[in-house]
Coordinates of C-alpha atoms in Angstrom, one line a residue:
M1 CA -34.7 -8.9 25.1
K2 CA -31.6 -9.5 23.0
S3 CA -28.2 -8.3 24.3
T4 CA -26.4 -5.4 22.7
K5 CA -23.9 -7.8 21.1
E6 CA -26.6 -10.0 19.6
N7 CA -28.4 -6.9 18.3
L8 CA -25.1 -5.6 16.8
L9 CA -24.8 -8.8 14.8
I10 CA -28.4 -8.6 13.6
V11 CA -28.1 -5.0 12.6
S12 CA -24.8 -5.6 10.8
K13 CA -26.3 -8.5 8.8
S14 CA -29.5 -6.7 8.0
Y15 CA -27.7 -3.5 6.9
Q16 CA -25.3 -5.5 4.7
A17 CA -28.3 -7.3 3.1
L18 CA -30.0 -4.0 2.4
L19 CA -26.8 -2.6 0.8
Q20 CA -26.3 -5.7 -1.3
K21 CA -29.9 -5.4 -2.6
R22 CA -29.3 -1.8 -3.7
A23 CA -25.9 -2.5 -5.2
K24 CA -27.4 -5.3 -7.2
Q25 CA -29.9 -2.9 -8.7
V26 CA -27.0 -0.9 -10.2
N27 CA -25.1 -4.0 -11.2
L28 CA -22.4 -3.7 -8.5
T29 CA -21.5 -5.6 -5.3
V30 CA -20.9 -3.7 -2.1
A31 CA -17.2 -4.5 -2.4
E32 CA -17.1 -3.0 -5.9
W33 CA -19.0 0.1 -4.8
Q34 CA -16.5 0.6 -2.0
L35 CA -13.6 0.2 -4.4
L36 CA -15.1 2.8 -6.7
R37 CA -15.4 5.2 -3.8
L38 CA -11.8 4.7 -2.8
I39 CA -10.5 5.2 -6.3
V40 CA -12.4 8.5 -6.5
E41 CA -10.9 9.5 -3.2
G42 CA -7.4 9.1 -4.7
Y43 CA -6.5 5.5 -3.6
N44 CA -5.8 4.6 -7.2
T45 CA -3.1 1.9 -7.0
Q46 CA -3.3 -1.7 -5.9
Q47 CA -0.9 -0.9 -3.0
L48 CA -3.1 2.1 -1.7
L49 CA -6.3 0.1 -2.2
A50 CA -4.9 -2.9 -0.4
E51 CA -3.8 -0.8 2.5
N52 CA -7.2 0.8 2.8
T53 CA -9.4 -2.3 2.3
N54 CA -7.3 -4.9 4.2
L55 CA -7.7 -7.2 1.3
D56 CA -5.0 -9.5 0.1
V57 CA -3.6 -8.7 -3.4
S58 CA -5.2 -11.6 -5.2
T59 CA -8.7 -10.7 -3.9
L60 CA -8.2 -7.1 -4.7
S61 CA -6.9 -8.0 -8.2
R62 CA -10.0 -10.1 -8.9
Q63 CA -12.3 -7.3 -7.8
L64 CA -10.5 -4.8 -10.0
S65 CA -10.6 -7.2 -12.9
R66 CA -14.4 -7.4 -12.4
L67 CA -14.7 -3.7 -12.5
D68 CA -12.6 -3.6 -15.6
A69 CA -14.7 -6.3 -17.2
K70 CA -17.8 -4.2 -16.4
R71 CA -16.1 -1.3 -18.1
L72 CA -16.3 0.9 -15.0
I73 CA -12.7 1.8 -14.6
K74 CA -9.7 2.8 -16.6
K75 CA -6.3 1.2 -15.9
E76 CA -3.1 3.0 -16.8
V77 CA 0.4 1.5 -16.4
I78 CA 2.8 3.5 -14.3
R79 CA 6.4 3.3 -15.4
T80 CA 8.9 4.5 -12.9
E81 CA 12.7 3.9 -12.6
E82 CA 12.2 1.3 -9.8
K83 CA 9.5 -0.6 -11.8
I84 CA 11.6 -1.1 -14.9
R85 CA 12.9 -4.5 -13.7
S86 CA 9.9 -5.6 -11.9
R87 CA 6.2 -5.7 -12.9
P88 CA 4.9 -2.2 -13.6
A89 CA 2.3 -0.7 -11.3
S90 CA -1.1 0.4 -12.4
S91 CA -3.2 3.4 -11.7
Y92 CA -7.0 3.2 -11.7
S93 CA -9.6 5.8 -12.4
L94 CA -13.3 5.8 -13.1
N95 CA -14.6 6.3 -16.6
E96 CA -18.0 7.9 -17.3
A97 CA -19.9 4.6 -16.8
G98 CA -18.0 4.0 -13.5
Q99 CA -18.8 7.5 -12.2
A100 CA -22.5 7.0 -13.2
S101 CA -22.7 3.7 -11.3
L102 CA -21.0 5.2 -8.3
D103 CA -23.4 8.2 -8.4
K104 CA -26.4 5.8 -8.6
M105 CA -25.2 3.7 -5.7
N106 CA -24.3 6.7 -3.6
Q107 CA -27.9 7.9 -4.1
K108 CA -29.3 4.6 -3.1
F109 CA -27.1 4.6 0.0
E110 CA -28.4 8.0 0.9
E111 CA -32.0 7.0 0.3
L112 CA -31.5 3.9 2.5
N113 CA -30.1 5.9 5.3
Q114 CA -32.9 8.4 5.1
Q115 CA -35.4 5.6 5.3
I116 CA -33.7 4.1 8.3
F117 CA -33.1 7.3 10.2
E118 CA -36.1 9.4 9.2
H119 CA -37.7 9.4 12.6
W120 CA -34.5 9.9 14.6
T121 CA -33.8 13.2 16.3
D122 CA -30.5 15.0 15.9
E123 CA -29.6 14.0 19.4
E124 CA -30.2 10.3 18.8
D125 CA -28.2 10.5 15.5
N126 CA -25.3 12.2 17.4
L127 CA -25.4 9.7 20.2
L128 CA -25.3 6.8 17.7
K129 CA -22.3 8.5 15.9
I130 CA -20.4 8.9 19.2
L131 CA -21.0 5.3 20.2
L132 CA -20.1 3.8 16.8
N133 CA -16.9 5.9 16.6
R134 CA -16.0 4.6 20.0
L135 CA -16.7 1.0 18.9
A136 CA -14.8 1.5 15.7
T137 CA -11.8 2.9 17.5
R138 CA -11.8 0.0 20.0
L139 CA -12.0 -2.6 17.2
Q140 CA -9.1 -1.0 15.4
Q141 CA -7.1 -1.1 18.7
I142 CA -7.8 -4.8 19.1
N143 CA -7.0 -5.6 15.5

């Protein structure tokens, strides 16, 4: 029998592969889907997105450029007093195509989770939630 830690790695890789397969069906990557979700939640500048994704600016910029090239987001230049001398900041929002892609991927995400957990009891689901929250909290403390 595999250890908890080994199973955690296997589950993580398998779940990521299943998400990638579904994202590809709607012409997204998992990272792009997560960015779309964050933008809708109000994290609409590079600074806010960088803080919430732990991505460096160049990686984040490339991902936003890909979303822009796919015509899924709108980019608006923000002009403020402090940005007059430096490079102006941009605000991002989803256009109709971006919202449609996000909705499709969210639906695929829900369908996947229903398939995975369809035979789980509420008690098992709650126990997993508690343990994963504890694990996530500990990982954040270590980081």
